PDB file of C-alpha atoms in Angstrom:
ATOM      1  CA  MET C   1    -208.471  97.652 330.417  1.00  0.00           C
ATOM      2  CA  SER C   2    -212.242  97.779 330.063  1.00  0.00           C
ATOM      3  CA  PHE C   3    -214.246  98.264 326.884  1.00  0.00           C
ATOM      4  CA  GLN C   4    -214.673 101.900 327.942  1.00  0.00           C
ATOM      5  CA  SER C   5    -210.874 102.272 328.100  1.00  0.00           C
ATOM      6  CA  LEU C   6    -210.646 100.715 324.674  1.00  0.00           C
ATOM      7  CA  ASN C   7    -213.110 103.321 323.430  1.00  0.00           C
ATOM      8  CA  LYS C   8    -210.676 106.000 324.618  1.00  0.00           C
ATOM      9  CA  ILE C   9    -207.979 104.372 322.505  1.00  0.00           C
ATOM     10  CA  ILE C  10    -210.322 104.354 319.526  1.00  0.00           C
ATOM     11  CA  GLU C  11    -210.976 108.034 320.125  1.00  0.00           C
ATOM     12  CA  SER C  12    -207.220 108.598 319.742  1.00  0.00           C
ATOM     13  CA  ARG C  13    -207.437 107.455 316.128  1.00  0.00           C
ATOM     14  CA  TYR C  14    -206.614 110.969 314.876  1.00  0.00           C
ATOM     15  CA  LEU C  15    -203.463 111.115 317.000  1.00  0.00           C
ATOM     16  CA  ARG C  16    -202.280 107.817 315.530  1.00  0.00           C
ATOM     17  CA  ARG C  17    -202.666 109.326 312.049  1.00  0.00           C
ATOM     18  CA  GLU C  18    -201.653 112.877 312.862  1.00  0.00           C
ATOM     19  CA  ASN C  19    -198.242 112.976 311.158  1.00  0.00           C
ATOM     20  CA  LEU C  20    -199.758 111.531 307.966  1.00  0.00           C
ATOM     21  CA  ILE C  21    -202.680 113.979 307.992  1.00  0.00           C
ATOM     22  CA  VAL C  22    -200.425 116.960 308.716  1.00  0.00           C
ATOM     23  CA  ASN C  23    -198.222 115.927 305.783  1.00  0.00           C
ATOM     24  CA  MET C  24    -201.255 115.790 303.468  1.00  0.00           C
ATOM     25  CA  GLN C  25    -202.346 119.236 304.646  1.00  0.00           C
ATOM     26  CA  SER C  26    -198.833 120.581 304.076  1.00  0.00           C
ATOM     27  CA  LEU C  27    -198.820 119.212 300.523  1.00  0.00           C
ATOM     28  CA  GLU C  28    -202.224 120.788 299.905  1.00  0.00           C
ATOM     29  CA  THR C  29    -200.893 124.238 300.877  1.00  0.00           C
ATOM     30  CA  LYS C  30    -198.313 123.732 298.103  1.00  0.00           C
ATOM     31  CA  ASN C  31    -201.110 122.798 295.671  1.00  0.00           C
ATOM     32  CA  ILE C  32    -199.993 119.165 295.665  1.00  0.00           C
ATOM     33  CA  ASN C  33    -203.213 117.189 295.962  1.00  0.00           C
ATOM     34  CA  CYS C  34    -205.614 114.732 294.377  1.00  0.00           C
ATOM     35  CA  SER C  35    -208.265 117.260 293.320  1.00  0.00           C
ATOM     36  CA  SER C  36    -207.871 116.551 289.578  1.00  0.00           C
ATOM     37  CA  CYS C  37    -207.444 112.800 289.836  1.00  0.00           C
ATOM     38  CA  GLN C  38    -210.037 110.079 289.349  1.00  0.00           C
ATOM     39  CA  GLY C  39    -208.378 107.984 292.046  1.00  0.00           C
ATOM     40  CA  LYS C  40    -206.575 105.212 290.203  1.00  0.00           C
ATOM     41  CA  CYS C  41    -204.819 104.420 293.501  1.00  0.00           C
ATOM     42  CA  CYS C  42    -208.192 103.226 294.885  1.00  0.00           C
ATOM     43  CA  THR C  43    -208.882 100.860 291.986  1.00  0.00           C
ATOM     44  CA  MET C  44    -207.667  97.430 290.988  1.00  0.00           C
ATOM     45  CA  MET C  45    -205.061  99.236 288.859  1.00  0.00           C
ATOM     46  CA  ALA C  46    -202.995 100.070 291.953  1.00  0.00           C
ATOM     47  CA  ASN C  47    -204.804  99.279 295.223  1.00  0.00           C
ATOM     48  CA  SER C  48    -203.780  96.380 297.440  1.00  0.00           C
ATOM     49  CA  MET C  49    -204.394  98.128 300.775  1.00  0.00           C
ATOM     50  CA  MET C  50    -204.401  96.001 303.903  1.00  0.00           C
ATOM     51  CA  MET C  51    -205.289  96.937 307.484  1.00  0.00           C
ATOM     52  CA  THR C  52    -204.144  95.849 310.926  1.00  0.00           C
ATOM     53  CA  PRO C  53    -206.696  94.981 313.616  1.00  0.00           C
ATOM     54  CA  ILE C  54    -206.551  98.455 315.193  1.00  0.00           C
ATOM     55  CA  GLU C  55    -206.952 100.230 311.831  1.00  0.00           C
ATOM     56  CA  THR C  56    -209.890  97.940 311.134  1.00  0.00           C
ATOM     57  CA  MET C  57    -211.420  98.643 314.524  1.00  0.00           C
ATOM     58  CA  ASP C  58    -211.122 102.408 313.925  1.00  0.00           C
ATOM     59  CA  LEU C  59    -212.950 102.193 310.598  1.00  0.00           C
ATOM     60  CA  TYR C  60    -215.497  99.614 311.752  1.00  0.00           C
ATOM     61  CA  LYS C  61    -216.413 101.616 314.865  1.00  0.00           C
ATOM     62  CA  TYR C  62    -216.780 104.781 312.759  1.00  0.00           C
ATOM     63  CA  LEU C  63    -219.088 102.987 310.310  1.00  0.00           C
ATOM     64  CA  LYS C  64    -221.177 101.570 313.174  1.00  0.00           C
ATOM     65  CA  ASP C  65    -221.366 104.884 315.053  1.00  0.00           C
ATOM     66  CA  GLU C  66    -222.375 106.828 311.933  1.00  0.00           C
ATOM     67  CA  GLY C  67    -225.073 104.316 310.951  1.00  0.00           C
ATOM     68  CA  LEU C  68    -223.123 103.379 307.817  1.00  0.00           C
ATOM     69  CA  TRP C  69    -222.700  99.690 308.696  1.00  0.00           C
ATOM     70  CA  THR C  70    -225.697  98.490 306.693  1.00  0.00           C
ATOM     71  CA  ASN C  71    -226.765  95.359 304.850  1.00  0.00           C
ATOM     72  CA  GLU C  72    -226.016  97.230 301.631  1.00  0.00           C
ATOM     73  CA  LEU C  73    -222.423  97.864 302.746  1.00  0.00           C
ATOM     74  CA  ILE C  74    -222.010  94.265 303.910  1.00  0.00           C
ATOM     75  CA  ASP C  75    -223.211  93.085 300.470  1.00  0.00           C
ATOM     76  CA  LYS C  76    -220.755  95.469 298.798  1.00  0.00           C
ATOM     77  CA  LEU C  77    -217.860  94.184 300.920  1.00  0.00           C
ATOM     78  CA  THR C  78    -218.852  90.577 300.220  1.00  0.00           C
ATOM     79  CA  SER C  79    -219.051  91.231 296.463  1.00  0.00           C
ATOM     80  CA  CYS C  80    -215.646  92.905 296.502  1.00  0.00           C
ATOM     81  CA  ILE C  81    -214.119  89.880 298.249  1.00  0.00           C
ATOM     82  CA  LYS C  82    -215.691  87.520 295.711  1.00  0.00           C
ATOM     83  CA  ASP C  83    -214.941  89.626 292.609  1.00  0.00           C
ATOM     84  CA  PHE C  84    -211.254  90.047 293.462  1.00  0.00           C
ATOM     85  CA  ARG C  85    -210.750  86.665 295.200  1.00  0.00           C
ATOM     86  CA  LEU C  86    -209.600  88.401 298.370  1.00  0.00           C
ATOM     87  CA  ALA C  87    -210.515  85.469 300.614  1.00  0.00           C
ATOM     88  CA  GLU C  88    -207.765  83.427 298.981  1.00  0.00           C
ATOM     89  CA  GLN C  89    -204.508  84.206 300.794  1.00  0.00           C
ATOM     90  CA  LEU C  90    -201.352  83.102 298.998  1.00  0.00           C
ATOM     91  CA  ASP C  91    -198.573  82.590 301.540  1.00  0.00           C
ATOM     92  CA  LEU C  92    -195.156  83.725 300.291  1.00  0.00           C
ATOM     93  CA  GLY C  93    -193.366  82.496 303.418  1.00  0.00           C
ATOM     94  CA  ARG C  94    -191.674  84.391 306.237  1.00  0.00           C
ATOM     95  CA  GLY C  95    -194.992  85.937 307.279  1.00  0.00           C
ATOM     96  CA  ARG C  96    -195.610  87.537 303.889  1.00  0.00           C
ATOM     97  CA  VAL C  97    -198.675  87.088 301.699  1.00  0.00           C
ATOM     98  CA  PHE C  98    -199.319  87.906 298.065  1.00  0.00           C
ATOM     99  CA  ARG C  99    -201.205  91.187 297.968  1.00  0.00           C
ATOM    100  CA  ARG C 100    -204.058  91.027 295.478  1.00  0.00           C
ATOM    101  CA  THR C 101    -205.191  94.248 293.853  1.00  0.00           C
ATOM    102  CA  TYR C 102    -208.826  95.285 294.154  1.00  0.00           C
ATOM    103  CA  THR C 103    -211.084  98.298 293.797  1.00  0.00           C
ATOM    104  CA  CYS C 104    -211.821  99.646 297.255  1.00  0.00           C
ATOM    105  CA  PRO C 105    -215.501  99.172 298.165  1.00  0.00           C
ATOM    106  CA  PHE C 106    -215.606 102.800 299.358  1.00  0.00           C
ATOM    107  CA  TYR C 107    -214.290 104.210 296.062  1.00  0.00           C
ATOM    108  CA  LEU C 108    -216.806 106.607 294.440  1.00  0.00           C
ATOM    109  CA  ASN C 109    -215.290 106.954 290.930  1.00  0.00           C
ATOM    110  CA  GLN C 110    -215.600 110.743 291.181  1.00  0.00           C
ATOM    111  CA  PHE C 111    -213.946 113.539 293.146  1.00  0.00           C
ATOM    112  CA  PRO C 112    -213.474 113.110 295.977  1.00  0.00           C
ATOM    113  CA  GLY C 113    -212.860 109.432 295.330  1.00  0.00           C
ATOM    114  CA  CYS C 114    -213.060 108.411 298.979  1.00  0.00           C
ATOM    115  CA  PRO C 115    -215.890 109.430 301.318  1.00  0.00           C
ATOM    116  CA  LEU C 116    -214.062 108.307 304.469  1.00  0.00           C
ATOM    117  CA  PRO C 117    -212.672 110.962 306.815  1.00  0.00           C
ATOM    118  CA  ARG C 118    -208.914 111.015 307.205  1.00  0.00           C
ATOM    119  CA  SER C 119    -209.223 110.122 310.884  1.00  0.00           C
ATOM    120  CA  VAL C 120    -210.276 106.547 310.000  1.00  0.00           C
ATOM    121  CA  LYS C 121    -208.513 105.880 306.699  1.00  0.00           C
ATOM    122  CA  PRO C 122    -205.874 103.146 306.614  1.00  0.00           C
ATOM    123  CA  TYR C 123    -202.403 104.514 307.257  1.00  0.00           C
ATOM    124  CA  GLY C 124    -201.214 103.412 303.827  1.00  0.00           C
ATOM    125  CA  CYS C 125    -203.952 105.429 302.107  1.00  0.00           C
ATOM    126  CA  LEU C 126    -202.923 108.568 303.981  1.00  0.00           C
ATOM    127  CA  ALA C 127    -199.263 108.067 303.091  1.00  0.00           C
ATOM    128  CA  PHE C 128    -199.935 107.641 299.348  1.00  0.00           C
ATOM    129  CA  ASN C 129    -199.636 111.115 297.838  1.00  0.00           C
ATOM    130  CA  PRO C 130    -198.747 112.933 294.616  1.00  0.00           C
ATOM    131  CA  GLY C 131    -195.096 113.824 294.204  1.00  0.00           C
ATOM    132  CA  GLN C 132    -195.954 117.163 292.643  1.00  0.00           C
ATOM    133  CA  GLY C 133    -198.867 119.194 291.312  1.00  0.00           C
ATOM    134  CA  THR C 134    -202.314 117.762 290.781  1.00  0.00           C
ATOM    135  CA  PRO C 135    -202.089 114.534 288.774  1.00  0.00           C
ATOM    136  CA  SER C 136    -205.083 113.455 286.706  1.00  0.00           C
ATOM    137  CA  ASP C 137    -204.254 109.782 286.307  1.00  0.00           C
ATOM    138  CA  GLY C 138    -202.148 108.903 289.344  1.00  0.00           C
ATOM    139  CA  GLU C 139    -198.863 109.766 287.686  1.00  0.00           C
ATOM    140  CA  GLY C 140    -196.055 110.588 290.105  1.00  0.00           C
ATOM    141  CA  CYS C 141    -197.922 109.336 293.159  1.00  0.00           C
ATOM    142  CA  HIS C 142    -196.025 107.257 295.683  1.00  0.00           C
ATOM    143  CA  SER C 143    -196.143 105.846 299.175  1.00  0.00           C
ATOM    144  CA  GLU C 144    -194.195 107.918 301.682  1.00  0.00           C
ATOM    145  CA  LEU C 145    -192.588 105.036 303.566  1.00  0.00           C
ATOM    146  CA  ALA C 146    -190.452 107.280 305.779  1.00  0.00           C
ATOM    147  CA  LEU C 147    -193.627 108.903 307.130  1.00  0.00           C
ATOM    148  CA  LEU C 148    -195.155 105.494 307.851  1.00  0.00           C
ATOM    149  CA  GLU C 149    -192.008 104.453 309.711  1.00  0.00           C
ATOM    150  CA  LYS C 150    -192.007 107.715 311.672  1.00  0.00           C
ATOM    151  CA  ARG C 151    -195.661 107.127 312.564  1.00  0.00           C
ATOM    152  CA  GLU C 152    -194.766 103.685 313.905  1.00  0.00           C
ATOM    153  CA  ASP C 153    -191.994 105.206 316.032  1.00  0.00           C
ATOM    154  CA  LEU C 154    -194.398 107.822 317.415  1.00  0.00           C
ATOM    155  CA  VAL C 155    -197.011 105.225 318.338  1.00  0.00           C
ATOM    156  CA  GLU C 156    -194.873 102.468 319.835  1.00  0.00           C
ATOM    157  CA  SER C 157    -197.676 100.989 321.946  1.00  0.00           C
ATOM    158  CA  GLU C 158    -199.787 100.251 318.876  1.00  0.00           C
ATOM    159  CA  GLU C 159    -198.010  96.975 318.166  1.00  0.00           C
ATOM    160  CA  ASP C 160    -198.838  95.828 321.701  1.00  0.00           C
ATOM    161  CA  LEU C 161    -202.468  96.864 321.263  1.00  0.00           C
ATOM    162  CA  ASN C 162    -202.732  94.966 317.962  1.00  0.00           C
ATOM    163  CA  GLN C 163    -201.320  91.889 319.701  1.00  0.00           C
ATOM    164  CA  LEU C 164    -203.764  92.293 322.588  1.00  0.00           C
ATOM    165  CA  LEU C 165    -206.699  92.620 320.191  1.00  0.00           C
ATOM    166  CA  LYS C 166    -205.562  89.516 318.313  1.00  0.00           C
ATOM    167  CA  GLU C 167    -205.334  87.507 321.518  1.00  0.00           C
ATOM    168  CA  ARG C 168    -208.594  88.680 323.092  1.00  0.00           C
ATOM    169  CA  MET C 169    -210.619  88.484 319.885  1.00  0.00           C
ATOM    170  CA  ASN C 170    -208.996  85.272 318.598  1.00  0.00           C
ATOM    171  CA  LEU C 171    -207.821  87.019 315.445  1.00  0.00           C
ATOM    172  CA  THR C 172    -205.279  85.057 313.440  1.00  0.00           C
ATOM    173  CA  TRP C 173    -204.262  87.820 311.043  1.00  0.00           C
ATOM    174  CA  GLU C 174    -201.712  90.623 311.026  1.00  0.00           C
ATOM    175  CA  LYS C 175    -203.192  92.499 308.060  1.00  0.00           C
ATOM    176  CA  LEU C 176    -206.070  91.857 305.672  1.00  0.00           C
ATOM    177  CA  PRO C 177    -207.575  93.656 302.658  1.00  0.00           C
ATOM    178  CA  ILE C 178    -210.098  96.312 303.730  1.00  0.00           C
ATOM    179  CA  PRO C 179    -213.328  94.374 302.976  1.00  0.00           C
ATOM    180  CA  VAL C 180    -212.043  91.118 304.487  1.00  0.00           C
ATOM    181  CA  ALA C 181    -210.770  92.870 307.619  1.00  0.00           C
ATOM    182  CA  LEU C 182    -214.073  94.693 308.164  1.00  0.00           C
ATOM    183  CA  LEU C 183    -216.174  91.541 307.857  1.00  0.00           C
ATOM    184  CA  GLU C 184    -213.797  89.670 310.174  1.00  0.00           C
ATOM    185  CA  MET C 185    -214.102  92.497 312.719  1.00  0.00           C
ATOM    186  CA  ASP C 186    -217.888  92.343 312.457  1.00  0.00           C
ATOM    187  CA  LYS C 187    -217.829  88.636 313.336  1.00  0.00           C
ATOM    188  CA  VAL C 188    -215.991  89.215 316.596  1.00  0.00           C
ATOM    189  CA  TRP C 189    -217.060  92.726 317.655  1.00  0.00           C
ATOM    190  CA  GLU C 190    -219.638  91.567 320.201  1.00  0.00           C
ATOM    191  CA  GLN C 191    -216.965  89.453 321.894  1.00  0.00           C
ATOM    192  CA  LEU C 192    -214.889  92.595 322.364  1.00  0.00           C
ATOM    193  CA  GLU C 193    -217.775  94.473 323.972  1.00  0.00           C
ATOM    194  CA  ASP C 194    -218.158  91.678 326.520  1.00  0.00           C
ATOM    195  CA  THR C 195    -214.423  91.221 327.161  1.00  0.00           C
ATOM    196  CA  GLN C 196    -212.574  92.844 330.023  1.00  0.00           C
ATOM    197  CA  LEU C 197    -209.086  93.549 328.752  1.00  0.00           C
ATOM    198  CA  PRO C 198    -206.251  93.684 331.304  1.00  0.00           C
TER     199      PRO C 198
END
């Protein structure tokens, strides 16, 4: 697989999120949405979102392509890592790590709270929805785990692709907090462009 083929996989980022996005749209038609909420789920009050290599690549490539990967953003990511001690991984054993809470560096503290398009958001963000109505303070919101599991079943090859990315890019992580994952991807992105994947 060449870098060009990998670009085609990146372009399929919507398809890998489709069931989560369709669910959000369905909830919105029932007036179940985040339009009245300040986005507590994006703050250190509730956010511990982590991303896999392919989720990170989707977001990183979007930021690069849109001219949003700037020194200002890199500084913001670095500050977030420092402020919330995200570089310190606490191993809980059996491949699990302690998930630190942090305020997402993309959080705007206004509506809409997140400027990122749904096609590049982490899967966990897309699956975290209100249970009913339009909450104002995150009440009744929950992660729809069944939808995440269904997404994994629909995209069986993704685990193989994550493993391939880890091997070819010498990544040692399964999932990392958003700012850490993005900076790690930035360190190795040029290697990927020069690598011919089988």
